[in-house]
Tab-separated table of C-alpha atoms in Angstrom:
chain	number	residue	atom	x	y	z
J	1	UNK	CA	133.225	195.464	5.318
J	2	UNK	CA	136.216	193.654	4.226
J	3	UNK	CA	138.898	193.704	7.133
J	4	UNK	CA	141.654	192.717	4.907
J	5	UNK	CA	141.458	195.579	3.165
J	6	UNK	CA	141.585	198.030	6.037
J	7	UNK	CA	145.205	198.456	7.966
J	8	UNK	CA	145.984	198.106	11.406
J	9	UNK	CA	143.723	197.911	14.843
J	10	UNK	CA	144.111	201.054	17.097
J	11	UNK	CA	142.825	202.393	19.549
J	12	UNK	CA	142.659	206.277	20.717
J	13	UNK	CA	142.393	207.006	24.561
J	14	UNK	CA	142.061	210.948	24.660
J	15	UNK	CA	139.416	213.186	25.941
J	16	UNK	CA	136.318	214.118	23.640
J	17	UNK	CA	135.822	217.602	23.024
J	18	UNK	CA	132.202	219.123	22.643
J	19	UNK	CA	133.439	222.374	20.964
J	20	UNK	CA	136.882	222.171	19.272
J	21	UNK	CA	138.475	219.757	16.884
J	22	UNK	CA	141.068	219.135	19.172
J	23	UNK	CA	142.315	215.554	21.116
J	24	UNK	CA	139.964	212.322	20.154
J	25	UNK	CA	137.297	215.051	17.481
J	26	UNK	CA	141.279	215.717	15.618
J	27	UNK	CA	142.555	212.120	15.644
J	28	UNK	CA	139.653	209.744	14.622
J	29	UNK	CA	139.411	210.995	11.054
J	30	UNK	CA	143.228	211.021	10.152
J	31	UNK	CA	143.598	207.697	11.699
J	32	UNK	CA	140.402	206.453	9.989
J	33	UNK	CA	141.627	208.366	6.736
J	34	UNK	CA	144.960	206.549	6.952
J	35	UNK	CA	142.806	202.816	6.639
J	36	UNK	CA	143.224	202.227	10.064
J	37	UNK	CA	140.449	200.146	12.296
J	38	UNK	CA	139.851	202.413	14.696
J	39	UNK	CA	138.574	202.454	17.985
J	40	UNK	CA	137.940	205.365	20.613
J	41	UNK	CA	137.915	205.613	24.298
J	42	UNK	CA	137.206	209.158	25.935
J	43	UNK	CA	139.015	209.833	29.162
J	44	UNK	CA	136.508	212.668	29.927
J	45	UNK	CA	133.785	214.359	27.949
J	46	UNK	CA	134.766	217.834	27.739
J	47	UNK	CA	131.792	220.777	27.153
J	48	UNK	CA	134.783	223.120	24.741
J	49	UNK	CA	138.352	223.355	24.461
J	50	UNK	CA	139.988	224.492	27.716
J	51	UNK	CA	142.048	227.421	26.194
J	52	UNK	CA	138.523	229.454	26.252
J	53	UNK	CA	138.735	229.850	30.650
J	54	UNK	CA	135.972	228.131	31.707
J	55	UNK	CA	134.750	224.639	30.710
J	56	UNK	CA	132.737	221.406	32.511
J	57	UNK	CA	134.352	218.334	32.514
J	58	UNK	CA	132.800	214.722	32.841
J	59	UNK	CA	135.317	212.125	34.089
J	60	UNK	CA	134.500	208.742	32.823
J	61	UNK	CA	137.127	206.576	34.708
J	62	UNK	CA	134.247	204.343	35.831
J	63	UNK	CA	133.709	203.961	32.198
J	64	UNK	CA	136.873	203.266	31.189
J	65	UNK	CA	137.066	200.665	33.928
J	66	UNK	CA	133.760	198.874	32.729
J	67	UNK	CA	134.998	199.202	28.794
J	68	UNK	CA	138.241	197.455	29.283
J	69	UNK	CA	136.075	194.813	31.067
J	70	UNK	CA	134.183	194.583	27.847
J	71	UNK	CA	137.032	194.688	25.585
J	72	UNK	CA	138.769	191.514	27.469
J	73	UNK	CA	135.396	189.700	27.317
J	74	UNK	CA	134.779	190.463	23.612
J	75	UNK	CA	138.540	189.380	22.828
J	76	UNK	CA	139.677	192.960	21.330
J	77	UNK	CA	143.087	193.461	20.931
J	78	UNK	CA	144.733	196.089	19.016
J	79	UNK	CA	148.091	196.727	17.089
J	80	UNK	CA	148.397	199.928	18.762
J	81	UNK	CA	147.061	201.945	21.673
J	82	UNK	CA	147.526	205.979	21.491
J	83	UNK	CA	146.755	207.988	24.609
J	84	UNK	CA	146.464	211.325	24.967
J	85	UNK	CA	145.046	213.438	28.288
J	86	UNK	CA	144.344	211.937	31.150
J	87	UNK	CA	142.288	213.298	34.114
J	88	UNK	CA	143.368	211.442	37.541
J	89	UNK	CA	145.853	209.244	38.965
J	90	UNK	CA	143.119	206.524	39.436
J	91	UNK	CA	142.864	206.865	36.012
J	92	UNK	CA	146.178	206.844	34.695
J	93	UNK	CA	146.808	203.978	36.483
J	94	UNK	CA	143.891	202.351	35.100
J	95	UNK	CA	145.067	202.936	31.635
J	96	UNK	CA	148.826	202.045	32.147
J	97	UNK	CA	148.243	198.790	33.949
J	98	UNK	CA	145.807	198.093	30.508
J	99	UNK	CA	148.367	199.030	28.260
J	100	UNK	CA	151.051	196.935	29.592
J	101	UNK	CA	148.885	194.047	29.639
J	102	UNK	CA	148.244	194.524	25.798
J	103	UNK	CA	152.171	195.162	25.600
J	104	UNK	CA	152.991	192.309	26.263
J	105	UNK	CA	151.083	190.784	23.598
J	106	UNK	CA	152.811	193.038	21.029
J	107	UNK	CA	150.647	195.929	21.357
J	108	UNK	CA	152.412	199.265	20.464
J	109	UNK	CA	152.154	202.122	23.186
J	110	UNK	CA	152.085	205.991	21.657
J	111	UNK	CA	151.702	208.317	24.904
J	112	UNK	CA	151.220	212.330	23.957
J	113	UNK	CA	151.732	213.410	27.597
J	114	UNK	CA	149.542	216.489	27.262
J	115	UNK	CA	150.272	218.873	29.932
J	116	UNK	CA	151.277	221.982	28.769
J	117	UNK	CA	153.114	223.946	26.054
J	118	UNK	CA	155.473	227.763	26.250
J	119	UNK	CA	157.076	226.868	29.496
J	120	UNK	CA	153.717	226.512	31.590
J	121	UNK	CA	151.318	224.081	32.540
J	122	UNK	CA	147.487	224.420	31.239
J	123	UNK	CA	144.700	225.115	33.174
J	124	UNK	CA	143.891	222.579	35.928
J	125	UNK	CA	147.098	220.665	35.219
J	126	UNK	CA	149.441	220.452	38.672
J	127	UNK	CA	152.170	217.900	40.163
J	128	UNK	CA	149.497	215.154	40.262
J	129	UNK	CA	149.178	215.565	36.755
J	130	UNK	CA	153.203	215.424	35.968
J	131	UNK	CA	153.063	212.159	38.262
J	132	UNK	CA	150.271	210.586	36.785
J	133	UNK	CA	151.999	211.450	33.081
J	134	UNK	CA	155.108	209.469	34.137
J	135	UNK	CA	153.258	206.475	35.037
J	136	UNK	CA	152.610	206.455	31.202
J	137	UNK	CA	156.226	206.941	30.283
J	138	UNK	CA	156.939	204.149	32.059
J	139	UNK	CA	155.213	201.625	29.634
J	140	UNK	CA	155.157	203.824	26.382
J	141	UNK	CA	157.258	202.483	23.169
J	142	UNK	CA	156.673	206.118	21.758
J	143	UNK	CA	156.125	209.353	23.484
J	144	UNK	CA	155.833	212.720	21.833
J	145	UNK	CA	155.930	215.664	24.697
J	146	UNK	CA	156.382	219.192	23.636
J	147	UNK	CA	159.710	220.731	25.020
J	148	UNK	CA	157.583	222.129	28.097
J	149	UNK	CA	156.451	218.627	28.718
J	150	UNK	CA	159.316	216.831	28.295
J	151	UNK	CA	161.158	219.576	31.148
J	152	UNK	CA	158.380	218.807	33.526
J	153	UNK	CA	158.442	215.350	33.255
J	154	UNK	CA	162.484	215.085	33.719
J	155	UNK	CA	162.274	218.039	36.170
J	156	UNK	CA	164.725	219.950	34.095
J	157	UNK	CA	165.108	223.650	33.602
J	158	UNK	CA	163.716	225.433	30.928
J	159	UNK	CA	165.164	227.415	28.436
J	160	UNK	CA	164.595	229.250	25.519
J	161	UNK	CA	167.321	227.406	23.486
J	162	UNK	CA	169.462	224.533	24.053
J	163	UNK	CA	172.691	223.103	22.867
J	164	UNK	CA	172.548	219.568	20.767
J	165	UNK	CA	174.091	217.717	23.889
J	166	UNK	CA	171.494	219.377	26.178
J	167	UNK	CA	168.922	217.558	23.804
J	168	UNK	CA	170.450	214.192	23.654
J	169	UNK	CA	170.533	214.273	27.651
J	170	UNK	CA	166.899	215.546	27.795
J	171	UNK	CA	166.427	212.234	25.492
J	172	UNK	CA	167.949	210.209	27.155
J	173	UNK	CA	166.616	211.201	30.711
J	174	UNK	CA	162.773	210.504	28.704
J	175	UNK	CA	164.216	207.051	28.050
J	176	UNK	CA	165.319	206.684	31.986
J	177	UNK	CA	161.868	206.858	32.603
J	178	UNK	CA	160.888	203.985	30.964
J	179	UNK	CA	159.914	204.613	27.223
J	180	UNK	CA	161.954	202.890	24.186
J	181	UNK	CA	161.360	206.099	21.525
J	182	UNK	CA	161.244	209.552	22.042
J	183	UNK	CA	159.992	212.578	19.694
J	184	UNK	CA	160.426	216.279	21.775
J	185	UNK	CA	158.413	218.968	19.357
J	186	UNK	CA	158.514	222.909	20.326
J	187	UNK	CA	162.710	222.553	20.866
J	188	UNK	CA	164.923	225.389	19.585
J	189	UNK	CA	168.411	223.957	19.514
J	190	UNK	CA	171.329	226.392	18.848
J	191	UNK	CA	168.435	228.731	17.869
J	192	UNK	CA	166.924	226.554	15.192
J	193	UNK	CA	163.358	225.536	16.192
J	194	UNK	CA	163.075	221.535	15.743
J	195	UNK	CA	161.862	217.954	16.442
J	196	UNK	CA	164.097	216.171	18.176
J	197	UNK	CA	164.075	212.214	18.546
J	198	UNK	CA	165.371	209.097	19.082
J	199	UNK	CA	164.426	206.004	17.539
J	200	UNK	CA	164.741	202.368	19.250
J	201	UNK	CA	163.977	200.002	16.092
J	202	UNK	CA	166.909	201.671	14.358
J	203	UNK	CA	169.538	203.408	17.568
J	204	UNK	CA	169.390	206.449	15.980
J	205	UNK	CA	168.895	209.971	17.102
J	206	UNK	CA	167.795	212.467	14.945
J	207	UNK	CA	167.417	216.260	14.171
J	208	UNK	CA	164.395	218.020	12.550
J	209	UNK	CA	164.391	221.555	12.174
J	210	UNK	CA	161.316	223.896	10.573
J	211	UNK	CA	160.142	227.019	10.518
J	212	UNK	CA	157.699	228.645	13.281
J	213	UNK	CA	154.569	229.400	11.598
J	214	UNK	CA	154.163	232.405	14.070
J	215	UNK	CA	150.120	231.395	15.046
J	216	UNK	CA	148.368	229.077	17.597
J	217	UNK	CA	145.820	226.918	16.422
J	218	UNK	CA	144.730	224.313	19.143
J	219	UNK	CA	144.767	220.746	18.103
J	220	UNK	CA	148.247	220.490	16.262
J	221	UNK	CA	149.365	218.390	18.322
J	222	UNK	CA	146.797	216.130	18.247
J	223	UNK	CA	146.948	215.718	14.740
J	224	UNK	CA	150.841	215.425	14.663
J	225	UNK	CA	150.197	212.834	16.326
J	226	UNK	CA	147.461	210.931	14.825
J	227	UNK	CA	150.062	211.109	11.482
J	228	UNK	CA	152.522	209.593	13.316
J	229	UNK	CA	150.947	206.231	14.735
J	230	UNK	CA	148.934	206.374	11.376
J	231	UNK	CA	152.270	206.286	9.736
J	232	UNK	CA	154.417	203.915	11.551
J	233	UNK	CA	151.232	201.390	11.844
J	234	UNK	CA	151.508	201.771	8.044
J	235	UNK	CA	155.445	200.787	7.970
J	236	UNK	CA	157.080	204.310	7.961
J	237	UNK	CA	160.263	204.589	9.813
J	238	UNK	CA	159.937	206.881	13.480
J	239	UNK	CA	162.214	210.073	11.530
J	240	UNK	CA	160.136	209.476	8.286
J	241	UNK	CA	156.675	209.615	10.339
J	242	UNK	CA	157.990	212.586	12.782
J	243	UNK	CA	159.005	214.585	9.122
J	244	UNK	CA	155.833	213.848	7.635
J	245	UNK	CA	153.737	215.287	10.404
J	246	UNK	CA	155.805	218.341	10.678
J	247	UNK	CA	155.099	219.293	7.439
J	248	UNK	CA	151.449	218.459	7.347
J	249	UNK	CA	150.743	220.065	10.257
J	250	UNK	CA	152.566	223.436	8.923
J	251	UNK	CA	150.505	222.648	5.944
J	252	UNK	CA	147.748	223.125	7.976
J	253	UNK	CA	148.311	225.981	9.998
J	254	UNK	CA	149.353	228.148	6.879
J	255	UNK	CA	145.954	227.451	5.180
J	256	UNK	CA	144.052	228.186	8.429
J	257	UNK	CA	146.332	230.739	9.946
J	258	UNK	CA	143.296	233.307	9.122
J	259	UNK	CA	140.253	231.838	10.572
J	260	UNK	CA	137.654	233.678	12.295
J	261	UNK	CA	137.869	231.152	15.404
J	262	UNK	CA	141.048	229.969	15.736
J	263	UNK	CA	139.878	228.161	19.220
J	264	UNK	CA	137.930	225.734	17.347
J	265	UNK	CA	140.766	224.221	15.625
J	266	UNK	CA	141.627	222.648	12.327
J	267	UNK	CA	138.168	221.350	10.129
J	268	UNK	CA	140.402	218.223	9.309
J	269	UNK	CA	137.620	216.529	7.288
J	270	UNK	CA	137.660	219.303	4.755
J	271	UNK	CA	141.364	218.603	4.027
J	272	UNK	CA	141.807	214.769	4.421
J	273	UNK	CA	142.496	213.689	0.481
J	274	UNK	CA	144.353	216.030	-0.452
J	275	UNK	CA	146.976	216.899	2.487
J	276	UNK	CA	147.121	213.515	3.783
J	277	UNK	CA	147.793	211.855	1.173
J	278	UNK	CA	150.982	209.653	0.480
C-alpha cells in the first residue's frame, strides 16, 4: 500500500469489547474510514459491554508495557494518540508517561475520560478511577468528558442545567488541570442541551446546542469521538469537528433508535460511505 495516499498515523488506546460495538470495535473503522493509518492498543479485553451487569475483564497492562517497548524499538511514532478507558492507576500512569514522551515530539493527545454519564459513575468505576482519569488531563491537548465526567473530575456539583458562566468556569477549571482544549457533551445550559468547548489553536470558546434524541444507544461516544480526531487529523477546525460529530452521531441514533438490541451498539460498518462522508 501506498502511504502517501493514506492520512495521518494514530493510534487508539481503549478497551476491546467482545460483544458490543462500543470503545476500540466503534473507533477503528471510522478512523480507518476517514484514511487514517491506524493503530490499536486494548487497555483490557472485555467479554460484553458493561451496561448488561455482569462481565469478565482481562487487564493487559503487562501488555501495554511490553508493546510500547516494541513500538520504541520499531521506531513508531504517531500524529496522534486517542485514549479512551483505562483500568488501573499502574496503568494510567503507564499510558500518560508514554504519551508525554510522544508529546513532546509533536504527537497530539485526545483523552475521552470515560467514567460515567447521567450524574453517576458506571459500574466498577470509583475515586481511583477519577484520579487515575486526571493523570490523563494532565498531558491531553484535547479532552472530551460528558458533563458527569467533567463534574467528577473538577469535583464540582451537579446540576441539571447551568448558566453560560457556570460553563466557561467548568472549562476553564478542565484547563487548570492541565489540558490545552476542552469539548463537555451531555450539558444543558439555560435549558438548551449542548456541546460546550474551548479551543486553544484559535482562543475561542464556543456553544453547540442540539436536540436530545430521547434513546440510549451505547457507543456514541466512542464514535463522537473517533469523528473528531478523524477530523482535526484531517485539518478541520476543533468547533467544525465537535459540529460534525454531533450531527453524525444524531444521524445515527435516529436510524437505529429501533433496534432489537440496543446494548450492542451502532453496526458502524453498514453506514460508513454514506454518513461519514465529507
Amino acid at each position: 500500500m501506498d502511504n502517501s495516499q493514506l492520512g495521518k498515523r494514530v493510534l487508539l488506546i481503549n478497551d476491546m469489547c467482545g460483544y458490543g460495538k462500543v470503545a476500540l470495535a466503534a473507533m477503528i473503522p471510522i478512523v480507518t474510514h476517514a484514511k487514517h493509518i491506524t493503530t490499536n492498543l486494548p487497555t483490557c479485553v472485555v467479554s460484553n459491554n458493561l451496561e448488561l451487569g455482569k462481565f469478565s475483564i482481562l487487564d493487559t497492562t503487562e501488555h501495554i508495557r511490553k508493546t510500547f517497548g516494541v513500538f520504541d524499538e520499531l521506531g513508531f511514532e504517531f500524529d496522534a494518540i486517542s485514549t479512551g478507558f483505562i483500568v488501573s492507576q499502574e496503568q494510567a500512569k503507564l499510558i500518560a508517561s508514554y504519551c508525554n514522551q510522544k508529546k513532546q515530539k509533536g504527537t497530539l493527545i485526545f483523552v475521552d475520560p470515560i467514567m460515567g454519564d447521567e450524574g453517576k459513575l458506571y459500574n466498577g468505576v470509583g475515586e481511583i478511577t477519577i484520579c487515575n482519569m486526571k493523570e490523563m488531563v494532565r498531558i491531553a491537548d484535547v479532552i472530551v468528558p460528558n458533563y458527569t465526567e467533567a463534574v467528577y473530575l473538577t469535583g464540582s456539583t451537579y446540576k441539571q442545567s447551568i448558566s453560560p458562566a457556570e460553563a466557561q468556569q467548568l472549562i476553564d477549571q478542565l484547563r487548570a488541570i492541565g489540558t490545552k482544549s476542552v469539548i463537555v457533551t451531555s450539558a444543558n445550559i439555560n435549558g438548551q442541551d449542548s456541546v460546550i468547548g474551548f479551543d486553544h489553536w484559535h482562543q475561542r470558546y464556543f456553544t453547540l446546542p442540539y436536540e436530545v434524541v430521547p434513546v440510549r444507544i451505547p457507543g456514541t461516544g466512542d464514535i463522537f469521538s473517533a469523528v473528531l480526531v478523524s477530523d482535526v487529523m484531517n485539518g478541520k477546525s476543533l468547533e467544525v469537528a465537535t459540529q460534525r460529530a454531533m450531527n453524525i452521531v444524531r444521524t445515527l441514533v435516529i436510524r437505529y433508535q429501533n433496534i432489537p438490541e440496543k446494548c450492542y451498539g451502532i453496526p458502524i460498518e453498514e453506514c460508513l460511505d454514506e454518513v461519514l462522508k465529507d
